[in-house]
Amino acid sequence: MPLPRTRGTALRQRLAELRGPDVPAKALDARALAALAANPGCARRAILDGAGVNKAALASALGAPSAFGQSQFALTRGNAFEARVKADGGAELLRLVHEKLDRAAEPPTEARVPDLTATGPQGRTARTALELREATAHPGVWTLLDHPMLALDVAGSPAFLEPDAVVVHPDGSWTVVEIKSFPLLDGSADPAKVGAAARQAAVYVLALEEVAKHLGTEPEGRAGDEEASGRRPEGSSTIVPSTPAEAPRRRSAQGTAPAPRVRHRILLVCPRDFSNLPAASAVDIRKQRAVTARQLARLTRIEDIADELPEGTCFSPELPADELTAAVESVPATYAPECLSACELAFHCRGRSREAGAVTTLGRPARAELGGLETVEDVLAAARGEAGDPGDPAVAALRRAAALRAEALEAACR
């Protein structure tokens, strides 16, 4: 007799059915998650990302391919630059972290660089958490985690995230490192690109805070048992012996250890000017972190969206165009012009929004000013005095603007 499906298993099965038979899931990375958090009212993007649907392939199948994405040349250049930054066990990267974020600490003459290899994203996530716990338990030692794997709950579904690097400082605090291929010219970079990197790093910080919270609830002596032997942790590049000063701390640990501190200043590493030499800047991401956390909390749970879909809904690009269009249109979208730079389905959603005459095509600021008026026809009717409540501030402002325009045109014709 088969075991009953749990709620989590049932949701995964439902999302796999939405994705299509034998269609592999597309991982939800931090860039996509930051874009999703920037538009929390879009149920369409939430369910597609949650189900792991390849939105680029979906957009092409709908006849509205998107140019959104990074060129192969940029990816190759970025990978080469990242390899240079992390060469020699991350010596240059750790030097930049020390210089920009932690001058009071001892210079990183040596560091632990643990091996984070494991099977599957769940295995890598568990291995990352283990190495973070190990590193935090070694005061006075720098640790570099190269491409760790973190997990973050997004609307009831886990998202696995892979930052470029996480550094554990000698005081046990953690820093996210973002490595980008756009240049720092005279010490500054394109504000739009820095902002995007900050929003992406904010997602990593939120995921790290979840790991830190979990470690803070574990018995402090649990990590100490493994430290006492002074052996080399598996995958580490250096031996970190147990010191006499640390022994009383471990022996007396009876309660729970304090949660490690996740720093809210991340290190952004970019090429200096037009060279391939690394330069770095400390970026405060407290604002981006707060906004992202608030927006993610507003997301409708994926299972609630899935429950509202018609039976048999599937987003496989292999479906006939009319069936696929009907499936996509069964999920409400919240289009805004900002989607053009963040979502592969933006052209499709823009076309539908224009067909419906929705005011969202005018942008979020205009949409906010128009209150309950949802279509351009409603706006024009309110301005002409044919519809709308005169007591509504938006309607009153539109009629006043229409009167001023009529006066200006009359004056111009005299």
Tab-separated table of C-alpha atoms in Angstrom:
chain	number	residue	atom	x	y	z
A	1	MET	CA	0.000	0.000	0.000
A	2	PRO	CA	1.567	3.351	-1.018
A	3	LEU	CA	2.306	5.845	1.701
A	4	PRO	CA	-0.036	8.863	1.856
A	5	ARG	CA	1.356	11.997	0.273
A	6	THR	CA	2.298	14.755	2.654
A	7	ARG	CA	1.333	18.341	1.961
A	8	GLY	CA	4.847	19.164	0.755
A	9	THR	CA	4.992	16.112	-1.499
A	10	ALA	CA	1.554	16.898	-2.933
A	11	LEU	CA	2.645	20.465	-3.723
A	12	ARG	CA	5.809	19.272	-5.479
A	13	GLN	CA	3.746	16.840	-7.518
A	14	ARG	CA	1.272	19.586	-8.421
A	15	LEU	CA	4.081	21.923	-9.513
A	16	ALA	CA	5.621	19.146	-11.613
A	17	GLU	CA	2.259	18.664	-13.354
A	18	LEU	CA	2.068	22.405	-14.064
A	19	ARG	CA	5.575	22.333	-15.515
A	20	GLY	CA	4.742	19.483	-17.850
A	21	PRO	CA	5.703	15.827	-18.113
A	22	ASP	CA	9.438	15.188	-18.262
A	23	VAL	CA	10.187	18.934	-18.247
A	24	PRO	CA	13.116	19.655	-15.893
A	25	ALA	CA	12.630	22.402	-13.333
A	26	LYS	CA	14.483	25.663	-13.837
A	27	ALA	CA	16.172	26.738	-10.624
A	28	LEU	CA	14.995	29.991	-9.068
A	29	ASP	CA	18.134	32.078	-8.613
A	30	ALA	CA	18.625	35.232	-6.553
A	31	ARG	CA	18.273	37.525	-9.568
A	32	ALA	CA	14.860	36.087	-10.430
A	33	LEU	CA	13.860	36.092	-6.777
A	34	ALA	CA	14.768	39.770	-6.417
A	35	ALA	CA	12.673	40.556	-9.503
A	36	LEU	CA	9.781	38.531	-8.077
A	37	ALA	CA	10.026	40.422	-4.796
A	38	ALA	CA	9.922	43.710	-6.706
A	39	ASN	CA	6.491	42.751	-8.092
A	40	PRO	CA	4.817	40.708	-5.321
A	41	GLY	CA	1.316	41.170	-6.743
A	42	CYS	CA	2.062	39.152	-9.894
A	43	ALA	CA	0.570	35.705	-9.282
A	44	ARG	CA	1.615	34.614	-12.788
A	45	ARG	CA	5.298	35.049	-12.132
A	46	ALA	CA	4.990	33.547	-8.645
A	47	ILE	CA	3.456	30.281	-9.870
A	48	LEU	CA	5.728	29.996	-12.919
A	49	ASP	CA	8.871	30.554	-10.866
A	50	GLY	CA	7.606	28.301	-8.097
A	51	ALA	CA	6.938	25.495	-10.567
A	52	GLY	CA	10.358	25.938	-12.176
A	53	VAL	CA	8.934	26.835	-15.600
A	54	ASN	CA	11.459	28.092	-18.142
A	55	LYS	CA	9.842	31.466	-18.887
A	56	ALA	CA	12.136	32.174	-21.844
A	57	ALA	CA	10.969	28.998	-23.611
A	58	LEU	CA	7.393	29.758	-22.605
A	59	ALA	CA	7.576	33.284	-24.052
A	60	SER	CA	8.930	31.940	-27.341
A	61	ALA	CA	6.130	29.369	-27.516
A	62	LEU	CA	3.591	32.163	-26.947
A	63	GLY	CA	5.043	34.132	-29.863
A	64	ALA	CA	6.490	36.909	-27.706
A	65	PRO	CA	10.188	36.029	-27.284
A	66	SER	CA	12.136	38.173	-24.869
A	67	ALA	CA	15.601	39.623	-25.295
A	68	PHE	CA	15.984	39.515	-21.520
A	69	GLY	CA	19.142	37.768	-20.375
A	70	GLN	CA	22.931	37.953	-20.340
A	71	SER	CA	25.062	37.476	-23.440
A	72	GLN	CA	27.385	34.492	-23.710
A	73	PHE	CA	30.330	36.884	-24.021
A	74	ALA	CA	29.408	38.588	-20.755
A	75	LEU	CA	29.051	35.219	-19.009
A	76	THR	CA	32.464	34.062	-20.237
A	77	ARG	CA	34.104	37.327	-19.205
A	78	GLY	CA	32.423	37.194	-15.793
A	79	ASN	CA	33.530	33.604	-15.164
A	80	ALA	CA	37.124	34.437	-16.094
A	81	PHE	CA	37.139	37.449	-13.777
A	82	GLU	CA	35.649	35.453	-10.903
A	83	ALA	CA	38.294	32.747	-11.328
A	84	ARG	CA	41.005	35.399	-11.103
A	85	VAL	CA	39.511	36.926	-7.958
A	86	LYS	CA	39.352	33.522	-6.244
A	87	ALA	CA	42.781	32.305	-7.364
A	88	ASP	CA	45.347	31.129	-4.783
A	89	GLY	CA	42.714	30.058	-2.310
A	90	GLY	CA	40.921	33.394	-2.468
A	91	ALA	CA	43.904	35.344	-1.122
A	92	GLU	CA	43.065	38.529	-3.063
A	93	LEU	CA	39.370	38.253	-2.236
A	94	LEU	CA	40.061	37.911	1.485
A	95	ARG	CA	42.490	40.820	1.323
A	96	LEU	CA	39.717	42.994	-0.137
A	97	VAL	CA	37.274	41.854	2.562
A	98	HIS	CA	39.803	42.750	5.245
A	99	GLU	CA	40.593	46.112	3.658
A	100	LYS	CA	37.008	47.219	3.023
A	101	LEU	CA	35.053	45.627	5.860
A	102	ASP	CA	37.201	44.439	8.769
A	103	ARG	CA	40.458	46.351	9.224
A	104	ALA	CA	40.420	45.648	12.966
A	105	ALA	CA	40.852	41.905	12.375
A	106	GLU	CA	44.146	40.150	11.798
A	107	PRO	CA	45.160	40.124	8.112
A	108	PRO	CA	44.131	36.891	6.350
A	109	THR	CA	47.546	35.284	5.916
A	110	GLU	CA	45.863	31.876	5.770
A	111	ALA	CA	42.286	30.706	5.606
A	112	ARG	CA	40.060	27.663	5.585
A	113	VAL	CA	38.546	26.904	2.183
A	114	PRO	CA	36.257	23.921	2.806
A	115	ASP	CA	35.025	21.633	0.082
A	116	LEU	CA	31.270	22.108	-0.332
A	117	THR	CA	30.724	19.236	-2.757
A	118	ALA	CA	27.583	17.201	-2.088
A	119	THR	CA	24.810	15.431	-3.985
A	120	GLY	CA	21.880	17.589	-5.066
A	121	PRO	CA	20.841	21.023	-3.828
A	122	GLN	CA	19.565	19.653	-0.517
A	123	GLY	CA	22.891	17.939	0.124
A	124	ARG	CA	24.858	21.060	-0.766
A	125	THR	CA	22.615	23.171	1.463
A	126	ALA	CA	23.210	20.835	4.410
A	127	ARG	CA	26.967	20.795	3.725
A	128	THR	CA	27.050	24.598	3.592
A	129	ALA	CA	25.236	24.858	6.926
A	130	LEU	CA	27.679	22.379	8.452
A	131	GLU	CA	30.722	24.312	7.206
A	132	LEU	CA	29.252	27.616	8.394
A	133	ARG	CA	28.802	26.118	11.832
A	134	GLU	CA	32.364	24.775	11.783
A	135	ALA	CA	33.779	28.110	10.638
A	136	THR	CA	31.873	30.102	13.237
A	137	ALA	CA	33.217	27.808	15.938
A	138	HIS	CA	36.821	28.702	15.010
A	139	PRO	CA	37.411	32.217	16.362
A	140	GLY	CA	40.408	34.001	14.952
A	141	VAL	CA	40.339	32.157	11.604
A	142	TRP	CA	39.222	33.419	8.206
A	143	THR	CA	37.046	31.052	6.161
A	144	LEU	CA	36.053	31.359	2.507
A	145	LEU	CA	33.031	29.430	1.228
A	146	ASP	CA	33.198	29.294	-2.565
A	147	HIS	CA	29.727	29.036	-4.142
A	148	PRO	CA	27.842	27.807	-1.072
A	149	MET	CA	24.236	26.674	-1.433
A	150	LEU	CA	21.508	28.347	0.619
A	151	ALA	CA	17.779	27.707	0.859
A	152	LEU	CA	15.025	30.271	1.312
A	153	ASP	CA	11.299	29.646	1.637
A	154	VAL	CA	9.458	31.603	-1.058
A	155	ALA	CA	5.674	31.569	-0.831
A	156	GLY	CA	5.725	28.084	0.661
A	157	SER	CA	8.223	26.611	-1.811
A	158	PRO	CA	12.002	26.271	-1.208
A	159	ALA	CA	14.358	28.222	-3.470
A	160	PHE	CA	18.014	27.170	-3.629
A	161	LEU	CA	20.440	30.052	-3.989
A	162	GLU	CA	24.151	30.126	-4.806
A	163	PRO	CA	26.063	33.299	-3.914
A	164	ASP	CA	29.500	33.839	-5.411
A	165	ALA	CA	31.102	33.550	-1.989
A	166	VAL	CA	30.500	33.901	1.738
A	167	VAL	CA	33.326	34.905	4.075
A	168	VAL	CA	33.363	34.051	7.772
A	169	HIS	CA	35.360	36.660	9.700
A	170	PRO	CA	37.606	35.858	12.663
A	171	ASP	CA	34.889	37.185	14.999
A	172	GLY	CA	32.417	34.641	13.570
A	173	SER	CA	30.328	37.101	11.521
A	174	TRP	CA	29.362	36.356	7.913
A	175	THR	CA	29.690	38.511	4.783
A	176	VAL	CA	28.182	37.988	1.337
A	177	VAL	CA	30.511	38.638	-1.610
A	178	GLU	CA	29.125	39.576	-5.036
A	179	ILE	CA	31.501	39.376	-8.017
A	180	LYS	CA	30.350	41.270	-11.107
A	181	SER	CA	31.937	41.896	-14.490
A	182	PHE	CA	30.844	45.555	-14.867
A	183	PRO	CA	33.710	47.972	-14.117
A	184	LEU	CA	34.404	50.330	-11.244
A	185	LEU	CA	35.444	53.555	-13.003
A	186	ASP	CA	37.354	55.922	-10.731
A	187	GLY	CA	36.010	54.039	-7.725
A	188	SER	CA	32.324	54.120	-8.711
A	189	ALA	CA	30.052	51.997	-10.895
A	190	ASP	CA	26.760	52.344	-12.735
A	191	PRO	CA	24.187	53.046	-9.970
A	192	ALA	CA	21.534	50.916	-11.690
A	193	LYS	CA	23.859	47.905	-11.834
A	194	VAL	CA	25.005	48.418	-8.247
A	195	GLY	CA	21.363	48.614	-7.172
A	196	ALA	CA	20.567	45.350	-8.937
A	197	ALA	CA	23.571	43.682	-7.294
A	198	ALA	CA	22.464	45.003	-3.900
A	199	ARG	CA	18.950	43.594	-4.342
A	200	GLN	CA	20.424	40.252	-5.352
A	201	ALA	CA	22.757	40.261	-2.335
A	202	ALA	CA	19.814	41.101	-0.060
A	203	VAL	CA	18.245	37.761	-1.029
A	204	TYR	CA	21.443	35.962	-0.031
A	205	VAL	CA	21.563	37.843	3.278
A	206	LEU	CA	17.986	36.796	4.077
A	207	ALA	CA	18.864	33.164	3.330
A	208	LEU	CA	22.002	33.375	5.487
A	209	GLU	CA	19.965	34.835	8.341
A	210	GLU	CA	17.754	31.747	8.217
A	211	VAL	CA	20.858	29.541	8.534
A	212	ALA	CA	22.156	31.683	11.393
A	213	LYS	CA	18.807	31.514	13.175
A	214	HIS	CA	18.840	27.727	12.922
A	215	LEU	CA	22.413	27.478	14.210
A	216	GLY	CA	21.481	29.752	17.102
A	217	THR	CA	18.934	27.182	18.320
A	218	GLU	CA	21.436	24.301	18.400
A	219	PRO	CA	23.260	23.294	21.600
A	220	GLU	CA	26.569	25.114	21.714
A	221	GLY	CA	28.500	22.000	22.695
A	222	ARG	CA	27.444	20.188	19.546
A	223	ALA	CA	29.957	22.058	17.420
A	224	GLY	CA	32.540	21.956	20.196
A	225	ASP	CA	32.697	18.160	20.226
A	226	GLU	CA	34.174	18.128	16.729
A	227	GLU	CA	36.521	21.051	17.405
A	228	ALA	CA	38.186	19.487	20.418
A	229	SER	CA	40.204	17.023	18.347
A	230	GLY	CA	41.948	19.828	16.452
A	231	ARG	CA	41.809	17.758	13.245
A	232	ARG	CA	41.583	19.175	9.760
A	233	PRO	CA	37.896	19.607	8.776
A	234	GLU	CA	37.132	17.703	5.584
A	235	GLY	CA	37.939	19.817	2.549
A	236	SER	CA	39.771	22.485	4.546
A	237	SER	CA	43.033	23.922	3.258
A	238	THR	CA	44.580	24.458	6.701
A	239	ILE	CA	44.606	22.758	10.073
A	240	VAL	CA	42.863	24.715	12.808
A	241	PRO	CA	43.997	23.342	16.185
A	242	SER	CA	42.074	23.613	19.380
A	243	THR	CA	43.555	26.226	21.716
A	244	PRO	CA	43.544	26.041	25.535
A	245	ALA	CA	41.636	29.322	25.714
A	246	GLU	CA	38.757	27.761	23.799
A	247	ALA	CA	38.510	24.590	25.891
A	248	PRO	CA	36.706	26.101	28.919
A	249	ARG	CA	34.191	27.679	26.574
A	250	ARG	CA	33.388	24.303	25.037
A	251	ARG	CA	33.332	22.404	28.286
A	252	SER	CA	30.988	24.905	29.906
A	253	ALA	CA	28.610	25.122	26.954
A	254	GLN	CA	25.260	23.904	28.229
A	255	GLY	CA	22.697	26.188	26.592
A	256	THR	CA	22.312	27.319	23.028
A	257	ALA	CA	24.974	29.236	21.171
A	258	PRO	CA	24.163	32.801	20.080
A	259	ALA	CA	23.144	33.112	16.455
A	260	PRO	CA	26.035	34.221	14.208
A	261	ARG	CA	25.837	37.787	12.928
A	262	VAL	CA	25.161	38.278	9.223
A	263	ARG	CA	26.691	41.567	8.142
A	264	HIS	CA	24.470	43.973	6.232
A	265	ARG	CA	27.411	45.465	4.331
A	266	ILE	CA	28.341	43.222	1.438
A	267	LEU	CA	31.494	43.300	-0.658
A	268	LEU	CA	30.995	44.110	-4.334
A	269	VAL	CA	34.026	43.081	-6.413
A	270	CYS	CA	34.374	44.419	-9.970
A	271	PRO	CA	37.169	45.007	-12.504
A	272	ARG	CA	39.089	48.220	-11.930
A	273	ASP	CA	38.531	50.693	-14.770
A	274	PHE	CA	39.101	48.834	-18.059
A	275	SER	CA	41.519	46.233	-16.709
A	276	ASN	CA	40.938	42.733	-15.345
A	277	LEU	CA	42.325	43.667	-11.922
A	278	PRO	CA	39.851	43.356	-9.041
A	279	ALA	CA	38.626	46.351	-7.099
A	280	ALA	CA	36.029	46.311	-4.346
A	281	SER	CA	33.441	48.472	-2.679
A	282	ALA	CA	31.458	47.951	0.530
A	283	VAL	CA	27.715	48.301	-0.136
A	284	ASP	CA	25.173	48.788	2.642
A	285	ILE	CA	22.134	46.701	1.720
A	286	ARG	CA	19.953	47.271	4.801
A	287	LYS	CA	17.312	49.102	2.781
A	288	GLN	CA	17.222	46.453	0.042
A	289	ARG	CA	17.078	43.698	2.647
A	290	ALA	CA	14.120	45.286	4.439
A	291	VAL	CA	12.220	45.895	1.205
A	292	THR	CA	12.879	42.374	-0.103
A	293	ALA	CA	11.827	40.756	3.186
A	294	ARG	CA	8.611	42.789	3.233
A	295	GLN	CA	7.795	42.002	-0.399
A	296	LEU	CA	8.475	38.286	-0.028
A	297	ALA	CA	6.165	38.209	2.979
A	298	ARG	CA	3.420	39.696	0.775
A	299	LEU	CA	3.652	36.965	-1.847
A	300	THR	CA	0.572	34.778	-2.114
A	301	ARG	CA	1.464	31.220	-1.229
A	302	ILE	CA	2.117	29.133	-4.320
A	303	GLU	CA	-0.222	26.374	-3.200
A	304	ASP	CA	-3.074	28.905	-2.905
A	305	ILE	CA	-2.462	30.093	-6.477
A	306	ALA	CA	-2.256	26.499	-7.717
A	307	ASP	CA	-5.567	25.642	-6.041
A	308	GLU	CA	-7.304	28.377	-8.049
A	309	LEU	CA	-6.137	27.053	-11.427
A	310	PRO	CA	-8.453	24.998	-13.660
A	311	GLU	CA	-7.967	21.245	-13.547
A	312	GLY	CA	-5.370	20.050	-16.043
A	313	THR	CA	-3.567	23.398	-16.368
A	314	CYS	CA	-0.082	22.925	-17.796
A	315	PHE	CA	2.596	25.397	-18.917
A	316	SER	CA	4.669	23.056	-21.068
A	317	PRO	CA	6.021	24.871	-24.170
A	318	GLU	CA	5.216	21.702	-26.162
A	319	LEU	CA	1.465	22.378	-25.924
A	320	PRO	CA	-0.485	23.913	-28.848
A	321	ALA	CA	-0.352	27.708	-28.827
A	322	ASP	CA	-4.029	28.191	-28.006
A	323	GLU	CA	-3.937	25.774	-25.047
A	324	LEU	CA	-0.742	27.322	-23.744
A	325	THR	CA	-2.151	30.842	-24.049
A	326	ALA	CA	-5.300	29.819	-22.175
A	327	ALA	CA	-3.191	28.265	-19.406
A	328	VAL	CA	-1.050	31.385	-18.992
A	329	GLU	CA	-4.049	33.707	-19.088
A	330	SER	CA	-5.753	31.662	-16.354
A	331	VAL	CA	-3.269	33.177	-13.894
A	332	PRO	CA	-3.637	36.945	-13.265
A	333	ALA	CA	-0.597	39.092	-13.959
A	334	THR	CA	0.394	42.520	-12.676
A	335	TYR	CA	2.304	44.111	-15.541
A	336	ALA	CA	4.431	47.240	-15.183
A	337	PRO	CA	7.018	48.725	-17.572
A	338	GLU	CA	9.729	47.714	-15.086
A	339	CYS	CA	8.984	44.084	-16.004
A	340	LEU	CA	10.693	44.610	-19.373
A	341	SER	CA	14.102	44.491	-17.696
A	342	ALA	CA	13.298	41.707	-15.246
A	343	CYS	CA	10.914	39.122	-16.713
A	344	GLU	CA	11.001	36.973	-19.829
A	345	LEU	CA	7.201	37.147	-20.210
A	346	ALA	CA	7.136	40.954	-20.189
A	347	PHE	CA	6.372	41.365	-23.912
A	348	HIS	CA	3.462	38.940	-23.746
A	349	CYS	CA	2.021	40.587	-20.627
A	350	ARG	CA	2.513	44.061	-22.091
A	351	GLY	CA	0.571	43.119	-25.204
A	352	ARG	CA	-2.323	41.757	-23.148
A	353	SER	CA	-2.257	44.787	-20.874
A	354	ARG	CA	-2.437	47.146	-23.853
A	355	GLU	CA	-5.290	45.174	-25.400
A	356	ALA	CA	-7.237	45.527	-22.163
A	357	GLY	CA	-6.396	49.241	-21.914
A	358	ALA	CA	-5.034	48.713	-18.395
A	359	VAL	CA	-3.482	51.723	-16.709
A	360	THR	CA	-0.628	49.512	-15.469
A	361	THR	CA	1.003	50.068	-18.870
A	362	LEU	CA	1.545	53.695	-17.791
A	363	GLY	CA	3.799	52.637	-14.898
A	364	ARG	CA	3.406	52.120	-11.176
A	365	PRO	CA	3.524	55.845	-10.201
A	366	ALA	CA	0.667	56.693	-12.595
A	367	ARG	CA	-1.243	53.605	-11.479
A	368	ALA	CA	-0.950	54.674	-7.842
A	369	GLU	CA	-2.194	58.189	-8.608
A	370	LEU	CA	-5.289	56.928	-10.445
A	371	GLY	CA	-6.724	55.085	-7.458
A	372	GLY	CA	-9.607	52.785	-8.392
A	373	LEU	CA	-9.559	53.651	-12.117
A	374	GLU	CA	-8.244	50.499	-13.789
A	375	THR	CA	-8.493	51.211	-17.533
A	376	VAL	CA	-7.546	54.093	-19.788
A	377	GLU	CA	-11.196	54.342	-20.896
A	378	ASP	CA	-12.248	54.780	-17.241
A	379	VAL	CA	-9.657	57.539	-16.857
A	380	LEU	CA	-10.840	59.404	-19.979
A	381	ALA	CA	-14.506	59.046	-18.985
A	382	ALA	CA	-13.736	60.423	-15.531
A	383	ALA	CA	-11.826	63.351	-17.041
A	384	ARG	CA	-14.746	64.184	-19.352
A	385	GLY	CA	-17.189	64.039	-16.452
A	386	GLU	CA	-19.031	61.051	-17.886
A	387	ALA	CA	-18.225	58.666	-15.032
A	388	GLY	CA	-16.587	58.550	-11.630
A	389	ASP	CA	-17.349	59.940	-8.188
A	390	PRO	CA	-16.646	63.699	-8.045
A	391	GLY	CA	-15.587	63.237	-4.429
A	392	ASP	CA	-12.789	60.876	-5.474
A	393	PRO	CA	-9.491	62.850	-5.371
A	394	ALA	CA	-8.246	61.098	-8.517
A	395	VAL	CA	-11.432	61.921	-10.432
A	396	ALA	CA	-11.381	65.521	-9.211
A	397	ALA	CA	-7.737	65.908	-10.272
A	398	LEU	CA	-8.470	64.472	-13.726
A	399	ARG	CA	-11.401	66.846	-14.288
A	400	ARG	CA	-9.327	69.807	-13.151
A	401	ALA	CA	-6.525	68.756	-15.528
A	402	ALA	CA	-9.033	68.384	-18.391
A	403	ALA	CA	-10.438	71.864	-17.697
A	404	LEU	CA	-6.937	73.386	-17.684
A	405	ARG	CA	-6.128	71.626	-20.960
A	406	ALA	CA	-9.324	72.938	-22.570
A	407	GLU	CA	-8.507	76.485	-21.437
A	408	ALA	CA	-4.967	76.205	-22.828
A	409	LEU	CA	-6.216	74.928	-26.184
A	410	GLU	CA	-8.850	77.656	-26.387
A	411	ALA	CA	-6.249	80.323	-25.660
A	412	ALA	CA	-3.928	78.883	-28.304
A	413	CYS	CA	-6.653	79.039	-30.974
A	414	ARG	CA	-7.432	82.729	-30.436
